[in-house]
Coordinates of C-alpha atoms in Angstrom, one line a residue:
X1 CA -8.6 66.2 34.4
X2 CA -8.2 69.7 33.7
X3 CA -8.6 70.9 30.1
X4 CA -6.3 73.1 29.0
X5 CA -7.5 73.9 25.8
X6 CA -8.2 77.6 24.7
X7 CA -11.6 78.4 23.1
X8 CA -11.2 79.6 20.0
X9 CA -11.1 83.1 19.5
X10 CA -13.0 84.3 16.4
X11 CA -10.2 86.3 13.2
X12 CA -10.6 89.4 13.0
X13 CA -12.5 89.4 9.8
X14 CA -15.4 87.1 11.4
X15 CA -15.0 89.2 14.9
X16 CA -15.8 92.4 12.6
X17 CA -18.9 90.9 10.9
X18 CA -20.4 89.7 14.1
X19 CA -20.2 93.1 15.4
X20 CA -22.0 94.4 12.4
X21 CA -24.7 92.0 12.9
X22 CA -24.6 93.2 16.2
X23 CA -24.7 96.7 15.3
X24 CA -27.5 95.8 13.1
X25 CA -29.9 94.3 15.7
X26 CA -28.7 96.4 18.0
X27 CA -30.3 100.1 15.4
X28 CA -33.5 98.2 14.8
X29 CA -33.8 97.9 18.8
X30 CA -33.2 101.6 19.2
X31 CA -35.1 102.7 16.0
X32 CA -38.3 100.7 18.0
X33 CA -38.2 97.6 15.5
X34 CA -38.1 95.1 18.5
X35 CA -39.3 92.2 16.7
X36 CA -36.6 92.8 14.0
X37 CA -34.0 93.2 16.9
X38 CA -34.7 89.9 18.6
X39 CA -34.9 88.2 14.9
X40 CA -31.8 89.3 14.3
X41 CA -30.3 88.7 18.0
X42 CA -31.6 85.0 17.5
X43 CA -30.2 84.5 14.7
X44 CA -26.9 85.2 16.2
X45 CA -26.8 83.4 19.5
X46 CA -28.4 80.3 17.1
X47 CA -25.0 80.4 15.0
X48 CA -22.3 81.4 17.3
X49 CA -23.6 80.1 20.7
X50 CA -20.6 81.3 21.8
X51 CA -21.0 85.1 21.8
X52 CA -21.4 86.7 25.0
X53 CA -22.2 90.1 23.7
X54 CA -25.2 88.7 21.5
X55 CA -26.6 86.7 24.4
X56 CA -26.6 90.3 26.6
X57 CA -28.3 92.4 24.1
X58 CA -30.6 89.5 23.5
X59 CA -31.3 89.3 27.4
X60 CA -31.1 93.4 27.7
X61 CA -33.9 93.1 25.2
X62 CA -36.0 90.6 26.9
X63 CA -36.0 92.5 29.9
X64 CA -37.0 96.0 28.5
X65 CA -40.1 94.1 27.1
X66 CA -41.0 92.4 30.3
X67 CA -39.8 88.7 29.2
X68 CA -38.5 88.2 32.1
X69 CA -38.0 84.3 32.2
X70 CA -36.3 84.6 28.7
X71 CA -34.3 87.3 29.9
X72 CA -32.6 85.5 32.6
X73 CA -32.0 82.4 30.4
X74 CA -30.0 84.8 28.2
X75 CA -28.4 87.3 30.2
X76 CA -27.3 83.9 32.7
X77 CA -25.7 82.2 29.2
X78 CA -23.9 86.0 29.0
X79 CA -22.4 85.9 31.9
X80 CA -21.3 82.3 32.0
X81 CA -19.7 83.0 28.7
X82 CA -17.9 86.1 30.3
X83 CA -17.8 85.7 34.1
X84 CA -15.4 88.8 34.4
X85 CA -17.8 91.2 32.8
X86 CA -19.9 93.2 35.7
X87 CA -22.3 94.7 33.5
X88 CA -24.0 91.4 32.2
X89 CA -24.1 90.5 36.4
X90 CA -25.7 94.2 36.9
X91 CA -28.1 93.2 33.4
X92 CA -28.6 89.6 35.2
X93 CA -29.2 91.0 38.3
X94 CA -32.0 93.7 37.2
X95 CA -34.2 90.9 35.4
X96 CA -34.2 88.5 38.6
X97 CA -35.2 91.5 40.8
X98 CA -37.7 92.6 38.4
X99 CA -39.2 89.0 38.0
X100 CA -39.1 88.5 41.9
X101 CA -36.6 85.5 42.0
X102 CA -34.8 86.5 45.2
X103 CA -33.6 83.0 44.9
X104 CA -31.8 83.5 41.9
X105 CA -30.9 86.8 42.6
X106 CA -29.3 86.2 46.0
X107 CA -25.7 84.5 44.0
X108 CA -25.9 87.2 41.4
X109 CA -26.0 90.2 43.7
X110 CA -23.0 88.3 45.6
X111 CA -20.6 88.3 42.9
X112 CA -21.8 92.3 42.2
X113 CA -19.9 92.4 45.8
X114 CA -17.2 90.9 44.7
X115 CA -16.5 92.9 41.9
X116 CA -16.8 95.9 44.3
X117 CA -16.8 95.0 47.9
X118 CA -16.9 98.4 49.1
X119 CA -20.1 100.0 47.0
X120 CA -23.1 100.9 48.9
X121 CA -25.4 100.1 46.4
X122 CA -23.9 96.4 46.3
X123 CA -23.5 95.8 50.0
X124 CA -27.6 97.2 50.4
X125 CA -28.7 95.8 47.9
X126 CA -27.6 92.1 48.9
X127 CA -28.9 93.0 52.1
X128 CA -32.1 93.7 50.7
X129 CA -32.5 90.7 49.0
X130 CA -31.0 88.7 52.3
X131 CA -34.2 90.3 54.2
X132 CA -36.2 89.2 51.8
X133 CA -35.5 85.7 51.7
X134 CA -36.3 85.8 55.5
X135 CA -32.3 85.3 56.0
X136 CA -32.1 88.1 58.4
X137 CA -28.9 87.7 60.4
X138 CA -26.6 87.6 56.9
X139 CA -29.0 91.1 56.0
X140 CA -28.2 92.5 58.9
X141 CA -24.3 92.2 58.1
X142 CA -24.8 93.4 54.3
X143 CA -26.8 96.1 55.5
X144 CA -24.6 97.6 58.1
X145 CA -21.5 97.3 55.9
X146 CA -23.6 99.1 53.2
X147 CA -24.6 102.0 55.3
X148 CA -21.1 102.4 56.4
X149 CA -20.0 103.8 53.3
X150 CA -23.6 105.3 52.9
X151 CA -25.3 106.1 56.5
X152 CA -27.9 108.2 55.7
X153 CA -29.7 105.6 53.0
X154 CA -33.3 105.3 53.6
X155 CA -34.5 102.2 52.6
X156 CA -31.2 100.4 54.1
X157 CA -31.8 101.9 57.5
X158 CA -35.0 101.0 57.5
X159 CA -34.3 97.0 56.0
X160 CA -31.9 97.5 58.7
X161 CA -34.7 98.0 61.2
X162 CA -37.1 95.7 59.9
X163 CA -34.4 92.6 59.9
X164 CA -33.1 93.7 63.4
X165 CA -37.1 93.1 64.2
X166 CA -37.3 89.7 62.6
X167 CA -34.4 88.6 65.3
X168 CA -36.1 89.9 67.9
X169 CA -34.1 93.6 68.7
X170 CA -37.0 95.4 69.5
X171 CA -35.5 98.7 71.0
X172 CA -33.0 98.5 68.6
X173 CA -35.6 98.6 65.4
X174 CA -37.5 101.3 67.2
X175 CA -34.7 103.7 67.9
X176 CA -33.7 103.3 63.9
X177 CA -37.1 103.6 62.5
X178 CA -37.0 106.7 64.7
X179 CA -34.2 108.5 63.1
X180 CA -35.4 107.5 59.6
X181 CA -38.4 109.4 60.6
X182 CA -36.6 112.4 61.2
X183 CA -35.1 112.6 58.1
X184 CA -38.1 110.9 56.5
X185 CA -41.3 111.8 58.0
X186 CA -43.8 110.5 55.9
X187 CA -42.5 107.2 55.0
X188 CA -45.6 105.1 55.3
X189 CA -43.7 101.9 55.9
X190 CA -42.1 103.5 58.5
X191 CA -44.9 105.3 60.0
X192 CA -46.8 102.1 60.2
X193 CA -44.1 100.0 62.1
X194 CA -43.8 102.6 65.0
X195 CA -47.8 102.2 65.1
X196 CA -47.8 98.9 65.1
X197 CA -44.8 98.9 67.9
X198 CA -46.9 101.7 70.0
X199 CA -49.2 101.7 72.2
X200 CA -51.6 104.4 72.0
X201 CA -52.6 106.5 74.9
X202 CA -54.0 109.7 73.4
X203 CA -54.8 111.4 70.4
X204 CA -51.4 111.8 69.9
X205 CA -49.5 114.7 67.1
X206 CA -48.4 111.1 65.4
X207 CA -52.2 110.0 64.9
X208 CA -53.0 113.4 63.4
X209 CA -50.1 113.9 61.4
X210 CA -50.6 110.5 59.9
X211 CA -54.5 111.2 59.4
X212 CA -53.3 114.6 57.5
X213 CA -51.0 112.2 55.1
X214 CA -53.8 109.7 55.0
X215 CA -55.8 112.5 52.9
X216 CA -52.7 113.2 50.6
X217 CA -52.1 112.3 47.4
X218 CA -50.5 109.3 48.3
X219 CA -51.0 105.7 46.1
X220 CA -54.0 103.7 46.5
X221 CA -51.2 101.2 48.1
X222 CA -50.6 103.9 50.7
X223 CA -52.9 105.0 51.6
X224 CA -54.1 101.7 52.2
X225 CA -51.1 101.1 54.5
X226 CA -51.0 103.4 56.2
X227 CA -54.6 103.4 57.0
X228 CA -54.4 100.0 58.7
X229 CA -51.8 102.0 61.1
X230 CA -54.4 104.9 61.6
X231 CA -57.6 101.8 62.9
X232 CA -54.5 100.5 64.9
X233 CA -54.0 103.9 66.9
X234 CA -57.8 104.7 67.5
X235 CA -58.4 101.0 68.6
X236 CA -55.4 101.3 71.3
X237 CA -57.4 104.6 72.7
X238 CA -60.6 103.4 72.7
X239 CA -61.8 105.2 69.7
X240 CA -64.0 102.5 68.2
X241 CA -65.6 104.2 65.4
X242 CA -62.8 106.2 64.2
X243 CA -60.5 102.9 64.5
X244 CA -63.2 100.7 62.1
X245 CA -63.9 104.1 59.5
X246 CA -60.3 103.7 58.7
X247 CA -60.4 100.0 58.6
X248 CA -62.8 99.7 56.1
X249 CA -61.5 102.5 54.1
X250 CA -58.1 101.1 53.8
X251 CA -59.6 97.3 53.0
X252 CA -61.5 99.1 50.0
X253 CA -58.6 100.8 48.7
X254 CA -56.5 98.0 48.8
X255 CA -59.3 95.8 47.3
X256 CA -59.1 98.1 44.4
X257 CA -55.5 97.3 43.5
X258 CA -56.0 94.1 42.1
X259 CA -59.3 91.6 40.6
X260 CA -60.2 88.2 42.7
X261 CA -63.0 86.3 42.2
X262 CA -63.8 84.1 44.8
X263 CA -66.1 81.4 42.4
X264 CA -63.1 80.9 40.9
X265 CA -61.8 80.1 43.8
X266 CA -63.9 77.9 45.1
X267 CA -63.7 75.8 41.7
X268 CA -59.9 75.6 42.0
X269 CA -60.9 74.2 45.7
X270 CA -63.4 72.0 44.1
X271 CA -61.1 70.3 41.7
X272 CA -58.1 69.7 44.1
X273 CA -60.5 67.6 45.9
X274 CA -61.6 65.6 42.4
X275 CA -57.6 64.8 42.0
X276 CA -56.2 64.1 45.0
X277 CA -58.6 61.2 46.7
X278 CA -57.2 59.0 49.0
X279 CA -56.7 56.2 46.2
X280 CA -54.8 58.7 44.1
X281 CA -52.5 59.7 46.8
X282 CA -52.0 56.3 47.7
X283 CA -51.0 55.4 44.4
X284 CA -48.2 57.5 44.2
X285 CA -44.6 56.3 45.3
X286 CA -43.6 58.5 48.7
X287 CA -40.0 59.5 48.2
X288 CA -37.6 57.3 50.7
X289 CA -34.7 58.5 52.9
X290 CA -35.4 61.9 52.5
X291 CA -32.7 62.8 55.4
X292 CA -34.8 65.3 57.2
X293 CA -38.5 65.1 58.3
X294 CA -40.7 68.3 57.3
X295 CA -43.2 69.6 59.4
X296 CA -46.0 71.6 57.4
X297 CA -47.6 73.9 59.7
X298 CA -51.3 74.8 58.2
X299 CA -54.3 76.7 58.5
X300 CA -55.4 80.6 57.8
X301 CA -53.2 83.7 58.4
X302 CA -54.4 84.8 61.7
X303 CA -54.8 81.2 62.8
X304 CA -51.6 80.5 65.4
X305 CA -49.5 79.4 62.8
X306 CA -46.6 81.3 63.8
X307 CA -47.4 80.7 67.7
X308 CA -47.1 76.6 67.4
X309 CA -43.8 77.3 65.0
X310 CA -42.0 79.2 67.9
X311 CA -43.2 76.4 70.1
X312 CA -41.4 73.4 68.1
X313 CA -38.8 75.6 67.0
X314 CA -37.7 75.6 70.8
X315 CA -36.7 72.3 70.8
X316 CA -33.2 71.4 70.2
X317 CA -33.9 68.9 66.9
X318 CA -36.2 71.2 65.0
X319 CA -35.3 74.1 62.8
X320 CA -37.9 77.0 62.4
X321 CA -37.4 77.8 58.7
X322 CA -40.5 80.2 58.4
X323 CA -43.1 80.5 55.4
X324 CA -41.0 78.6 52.8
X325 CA -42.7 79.1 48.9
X326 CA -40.6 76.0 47.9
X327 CA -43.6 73.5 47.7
X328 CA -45.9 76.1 45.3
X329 CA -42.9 77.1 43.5
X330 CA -42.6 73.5 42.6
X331 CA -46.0 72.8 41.9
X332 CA -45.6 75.9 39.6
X333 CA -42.4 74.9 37.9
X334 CA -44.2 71.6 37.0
X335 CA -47.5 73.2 35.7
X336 CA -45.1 75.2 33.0
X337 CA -43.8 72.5 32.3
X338 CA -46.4 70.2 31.1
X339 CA -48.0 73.5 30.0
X340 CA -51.5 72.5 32.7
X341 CA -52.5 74.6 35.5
X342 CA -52.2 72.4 38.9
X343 CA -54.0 70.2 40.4
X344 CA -54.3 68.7 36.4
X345 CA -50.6 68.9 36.2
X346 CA -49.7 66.7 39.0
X347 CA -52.3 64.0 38.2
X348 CA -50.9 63.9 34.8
X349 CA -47.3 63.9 35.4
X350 CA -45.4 60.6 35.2
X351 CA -44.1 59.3 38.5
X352 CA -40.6 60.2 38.3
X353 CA -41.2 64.2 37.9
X354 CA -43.0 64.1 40.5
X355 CA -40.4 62.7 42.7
X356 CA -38.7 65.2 41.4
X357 CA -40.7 67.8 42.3
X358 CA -40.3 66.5 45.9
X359 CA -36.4 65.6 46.0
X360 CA -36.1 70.1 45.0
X361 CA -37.9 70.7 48.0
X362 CA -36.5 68.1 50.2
X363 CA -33.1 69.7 48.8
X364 CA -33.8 73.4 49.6
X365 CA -35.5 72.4 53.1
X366 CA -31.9 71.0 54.1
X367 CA -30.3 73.8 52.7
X368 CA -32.4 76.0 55.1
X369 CA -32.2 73.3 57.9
X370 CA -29.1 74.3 59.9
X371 CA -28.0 70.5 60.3
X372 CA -31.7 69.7 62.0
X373 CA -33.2 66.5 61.6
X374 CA -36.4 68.2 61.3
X375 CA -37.5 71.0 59.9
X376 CA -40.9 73.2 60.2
X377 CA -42.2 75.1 57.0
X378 CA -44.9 77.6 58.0
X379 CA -46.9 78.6 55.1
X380 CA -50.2 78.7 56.1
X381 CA -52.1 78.6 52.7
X382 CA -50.1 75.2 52.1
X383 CA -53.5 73.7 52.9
X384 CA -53.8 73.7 49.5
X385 CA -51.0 71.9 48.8
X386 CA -51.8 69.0 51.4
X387 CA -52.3 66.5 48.9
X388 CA -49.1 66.3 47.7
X389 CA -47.5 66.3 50.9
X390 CA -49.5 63.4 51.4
X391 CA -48.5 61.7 48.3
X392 CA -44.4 62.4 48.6
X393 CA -43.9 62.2 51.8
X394 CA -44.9 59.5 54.2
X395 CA -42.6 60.6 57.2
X396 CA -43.8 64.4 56.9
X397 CA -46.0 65.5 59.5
X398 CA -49.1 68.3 59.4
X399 CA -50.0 70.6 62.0
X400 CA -53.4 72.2 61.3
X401 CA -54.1 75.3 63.1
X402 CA -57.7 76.6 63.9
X403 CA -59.0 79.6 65.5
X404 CA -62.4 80.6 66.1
X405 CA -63.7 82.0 62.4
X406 CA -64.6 85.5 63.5
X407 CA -61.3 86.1 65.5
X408 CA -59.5 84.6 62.5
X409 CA -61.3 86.9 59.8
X410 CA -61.1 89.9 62.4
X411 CA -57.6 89.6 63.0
X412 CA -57.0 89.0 59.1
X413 CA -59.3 91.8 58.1
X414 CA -57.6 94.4 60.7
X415 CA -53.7 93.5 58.5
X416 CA -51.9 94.2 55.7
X417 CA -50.3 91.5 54.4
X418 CA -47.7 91.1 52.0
X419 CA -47.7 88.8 49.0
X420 CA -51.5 88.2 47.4
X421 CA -54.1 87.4 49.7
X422 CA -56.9 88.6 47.2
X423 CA -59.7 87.7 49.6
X424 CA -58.9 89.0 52.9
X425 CA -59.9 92.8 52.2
X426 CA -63.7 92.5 51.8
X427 CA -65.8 91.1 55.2
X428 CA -68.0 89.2 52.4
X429 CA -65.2 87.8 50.6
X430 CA -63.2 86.6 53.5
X431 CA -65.9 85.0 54.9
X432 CA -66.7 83.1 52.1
X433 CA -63.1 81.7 51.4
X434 CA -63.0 80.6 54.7
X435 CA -65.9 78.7 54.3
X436 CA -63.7 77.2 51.3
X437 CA -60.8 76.7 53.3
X438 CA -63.4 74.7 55.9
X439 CA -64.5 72.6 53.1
X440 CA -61.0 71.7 51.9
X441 CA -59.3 71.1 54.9
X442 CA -62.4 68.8 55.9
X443 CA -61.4 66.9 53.0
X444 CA -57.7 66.4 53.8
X445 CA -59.6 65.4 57.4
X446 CA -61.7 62.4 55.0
X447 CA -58.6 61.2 53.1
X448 CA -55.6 61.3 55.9
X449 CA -57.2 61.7 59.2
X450 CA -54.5 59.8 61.2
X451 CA -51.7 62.2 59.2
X452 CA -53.3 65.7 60.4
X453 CA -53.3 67.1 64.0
X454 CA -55.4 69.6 64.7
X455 CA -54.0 72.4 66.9
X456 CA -56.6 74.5 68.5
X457 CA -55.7 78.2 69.2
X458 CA -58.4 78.7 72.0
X459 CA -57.3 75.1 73.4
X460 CA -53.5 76.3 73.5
X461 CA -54.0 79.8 75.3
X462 CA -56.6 77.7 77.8
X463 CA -53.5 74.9 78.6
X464 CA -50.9 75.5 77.3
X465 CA -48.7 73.2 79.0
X466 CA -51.2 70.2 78.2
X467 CA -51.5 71.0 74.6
X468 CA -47.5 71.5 73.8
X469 CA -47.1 68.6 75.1
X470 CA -50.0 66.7 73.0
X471 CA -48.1 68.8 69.9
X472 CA -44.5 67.6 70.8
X473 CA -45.7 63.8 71.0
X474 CA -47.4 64.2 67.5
X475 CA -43.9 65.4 65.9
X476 CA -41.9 62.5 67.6
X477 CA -40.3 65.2 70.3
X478 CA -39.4 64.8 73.6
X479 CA -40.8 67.5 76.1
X480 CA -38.0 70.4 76.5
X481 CA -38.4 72.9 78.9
X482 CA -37.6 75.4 75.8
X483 CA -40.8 74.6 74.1
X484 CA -43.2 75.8 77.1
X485 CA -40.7 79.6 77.0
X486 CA -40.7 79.8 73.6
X487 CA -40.6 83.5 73.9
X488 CA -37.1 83.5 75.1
X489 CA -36.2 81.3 72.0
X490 CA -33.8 84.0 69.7
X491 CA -34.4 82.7 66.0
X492 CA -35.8 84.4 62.8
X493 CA -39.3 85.7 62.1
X494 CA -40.8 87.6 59.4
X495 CA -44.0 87.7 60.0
X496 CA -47.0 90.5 61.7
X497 CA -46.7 88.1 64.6
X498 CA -43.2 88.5 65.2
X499 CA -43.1 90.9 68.1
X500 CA -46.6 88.4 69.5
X501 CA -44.2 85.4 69.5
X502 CA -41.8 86.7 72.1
X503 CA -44.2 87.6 74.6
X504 CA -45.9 84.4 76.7
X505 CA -49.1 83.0 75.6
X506 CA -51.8 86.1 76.1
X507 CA -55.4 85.8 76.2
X508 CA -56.7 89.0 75.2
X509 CA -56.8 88.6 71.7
X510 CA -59.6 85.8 71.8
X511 CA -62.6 88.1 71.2
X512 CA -61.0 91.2 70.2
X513 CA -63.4 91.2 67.4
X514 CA -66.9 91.6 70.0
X515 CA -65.8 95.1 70.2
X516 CA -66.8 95.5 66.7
X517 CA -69.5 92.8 66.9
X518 CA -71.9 95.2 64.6
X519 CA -69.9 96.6 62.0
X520 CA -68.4 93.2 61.0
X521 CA -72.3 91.8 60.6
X522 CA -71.2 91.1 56.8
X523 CA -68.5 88.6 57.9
X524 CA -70.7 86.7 60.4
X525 CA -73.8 87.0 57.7
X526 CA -70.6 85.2 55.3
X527 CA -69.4 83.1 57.8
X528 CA -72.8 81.7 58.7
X529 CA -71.1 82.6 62.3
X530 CA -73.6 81.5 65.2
X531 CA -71.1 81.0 67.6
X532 CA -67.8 79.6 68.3
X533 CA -67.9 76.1 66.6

């Protein structure tokens, strides 16, 4: 029943001394008193809940100090109390961008559109986001409506590119990343797409020019980049010792953007393996009619991964929904909660939140599932998160994909990746995490052996018609002619390997590393590599 009541608007007299408090709060903000502003701010969103401009300024402040969380609590509560009012949305929307919640900001930066369906800023910006949360085909509609009423934006038409790439429009990504280059030459993200999309035959005016901006005085981050493009270049011509300089150069740079320690590491690995033994996992209630069956597709970046995704994702029951961050996210969420770091927290958490943890993901995987009965999330470094696959869900199946170490930490070591992967930019370092990811995923083998298939990389390129079918009959699939031309399969990817997964299966990457057999002594010497295993 509707209710038609009015909320009660506050007399004049009480309207003019909330504004003063407001005005109050809001001088001891600007005169750099913060911790008086939010006081006072508190104090006023405590005893009238109900005002929207409090909430803002309280949320504004947040955000300016970097309290992100908090300020997305408040600034939400502002706009809720005044849906009509675009600058909390614009406040709203700043904080979840700033704080990386693409998930939340996604339904904000839609009702920015809304209020203004034909602004630029709106239109890209949604589009942005859209790309980000690997939702490429709405991007690409955002994206071109935006750069209708703004064609020569930079970062649009190259989003634009990138998205059109995820789908699988090669020529089309390359003719836009061309023009952006004209007007743009030494964009590094652009520079090092068209590398990656090239193949080499000289020592072209486009290696020199990017070896020129190379020694600029671009970022650490940058030059880092776009040094990964410069080893591509030389590799395609044969230049072997220029290719690996640059390779090693931009691993160290990179490196020196952020602190890793792999001990710690490995203790993290070591206690997830105390918790989660086979009579823990057993003792936990799997969730039941879950509506959709999830297929975690495992292993190391580099690994085949994304190649035994495309393969199921060819088959008319099963949705390709990509790297998903749902399952951490959750494990996250629950750690804050119960204010202890994972694996603790989900050995300590009562039953119930923990099948909760599992009905939110359950829930977002049939959001992304396209009606699907089953559904494949390809994170690789979910390995760590096996255990409580294999507590919640009994019907979920996992795919383990392993490649030869070497051509694994090669082809790992030779990328940039987005997102953290602290241990792939030293040959020591990555050597020695895989040795931890060995170790772990040896003891998912101990606890759940008959709930793990192992795909083999080298075993898939050598038959692949035997071994697709071996991986169908694990998931419950018929055989589908699809599956075995997966390349010709139009869907979403948003990975390094998307241009590898529409091309049949290719055998020349097996030993690509041999060629560099002596510089990359540190990562067999850390890998205890005496062969393929």
């Amino acid at each position: 029943m509707r209710n038609n009541k009015r909320k009660a608007r506050p007399s004049p007299k009480k309207a003019a001394k909330l504004n003063q408090k407001l005005d109050e709060a809001r001088q001891a903000w600007a005169s750099g008193r913060v911790g008086q502003a939010e006081t006072l701010y508190q104090q006023l969103v405590e005893q009238h809940p109900g005002f929207a401009d409090a909430w803002f300024h309280l949320g504004s402040l947040y955000k300016q100090i970097r309290k992100f969380g908090r300020a997305i609590d408040c600034l939400e509560r502002a706009c809720e109390l005044c849906p009509g009012e675009k600058n909390h949305w614009s406040a709203l929307a700043e904080a979840c961008q700033q704080a990386n919640r693409m998930l939340e900001l996604e339904p904000v930066l839609r009702k920015l559109v809304d209020f203004e369906p034909a602004s630029p800023i709106a239109l890209l910006n949604l589009g942005i986001c859209l790309k980000k949360l690997n939702k490429s085909v709405q991007a690409i509609e955002y994206l071109e409506r935006g750069l209708k009423y703004d064609p020569t934006n930079i970062v649009g038409r190259s989003t634009l590119a990138f998205a059109l790439l995820d789908i699988g429009e090669t020529e089309q990504t390359r003719e836009l990343l061309l023009e952006v280059k004209q007007d743009d030459p030494d964009n590094v993200i652009v520079l090092r797409q068209l590398a990656l999309m090239t193949r080499h035959e000289d020592y072209s005016d486009d290696i020199k020019h990017m070896e020129k901006l190379f020694d600029s005085n671009l970022s650490n981050e940058d030059r880092s980049l776009l040094g990964f493009a410069v080893a591509k270049a030389f590799d395609d011509i044969g230049e072997t010792e220029r290719s690996f300089s640059y390779l090693e150069r931009s691993n160290a740079l990179k490196r020196e953007t952020f602190e890793y320690s792999i001990p710690d590491r490995g203790n993290y690995f070591d206690e997830i393996r105390s918790v989660f033994t086979r009579e823990f996992i057993e003792s936990i209630p799997a969730l039941e009619n879950t509506g959709v069956t999830p297929v975690f597709v495992i292993g190391m970046p580099r690994s085949g991964t994304s190649l035994v995704e495309q393969i199921l994702a060819s088959h008319s029951r099963v949705y390709g929904a990509g790297e998903l961050s749902c399952l951490s996210r959750g494990c996250m969420a629950l750690s804050n909660a119960l204010g202890t770091a994972f694996p603790g927290s989900f050995q300590q958490a009562p039953v119930e939140q923990l099948q909760d943890l599992g009905r939110q993901y359950i829930s977002e995987l049939i959001a992304a599932a396209d009606g699907s009965p089953i559904v494949v999330d390809k994170l690789p470094h979910n390995f760590i998160f096996a255990g409580v696959v294999l507590s919640l869900f009994d019907n979920a199946k996992i795919v383990h994909c392993e490649r030869d170490p070497m051509a694994t930490c090669y082809s790992i070591y030779r990328n940039s990746f987005g997102g953290h992967h602290g241990y792939a930019y030293s040959q020591e370092e990555l050597g020695s995490y895989y040795l931890l990811y060995e170790r772990l995923m040896a003891h998912w083998q101990v606890v759940a052996p008959e709930r793990i298939y192992t795909a083999s990389y080298e075993a898939l390129v050598a038959n692949p018609r035997d071994e697709t079918e071996k991986l169908l009959a694990y998931c419950g699939l018929d055989t589908e002619a699809a599956c075995f031309e997966f390349y010709k399969t139009r869907r979403v990817v948003g990975t390094v390997s998307n241009t590898q997964v529409r091309r049949p299966i290719y055998k020349d990457s097996l030993a690509g590393w041999m060629r560099y057999e002596k510089e990359l002594k540190p990562m067999q010497e850390a890998l205890k590599y005496s062969g393929p295993r």
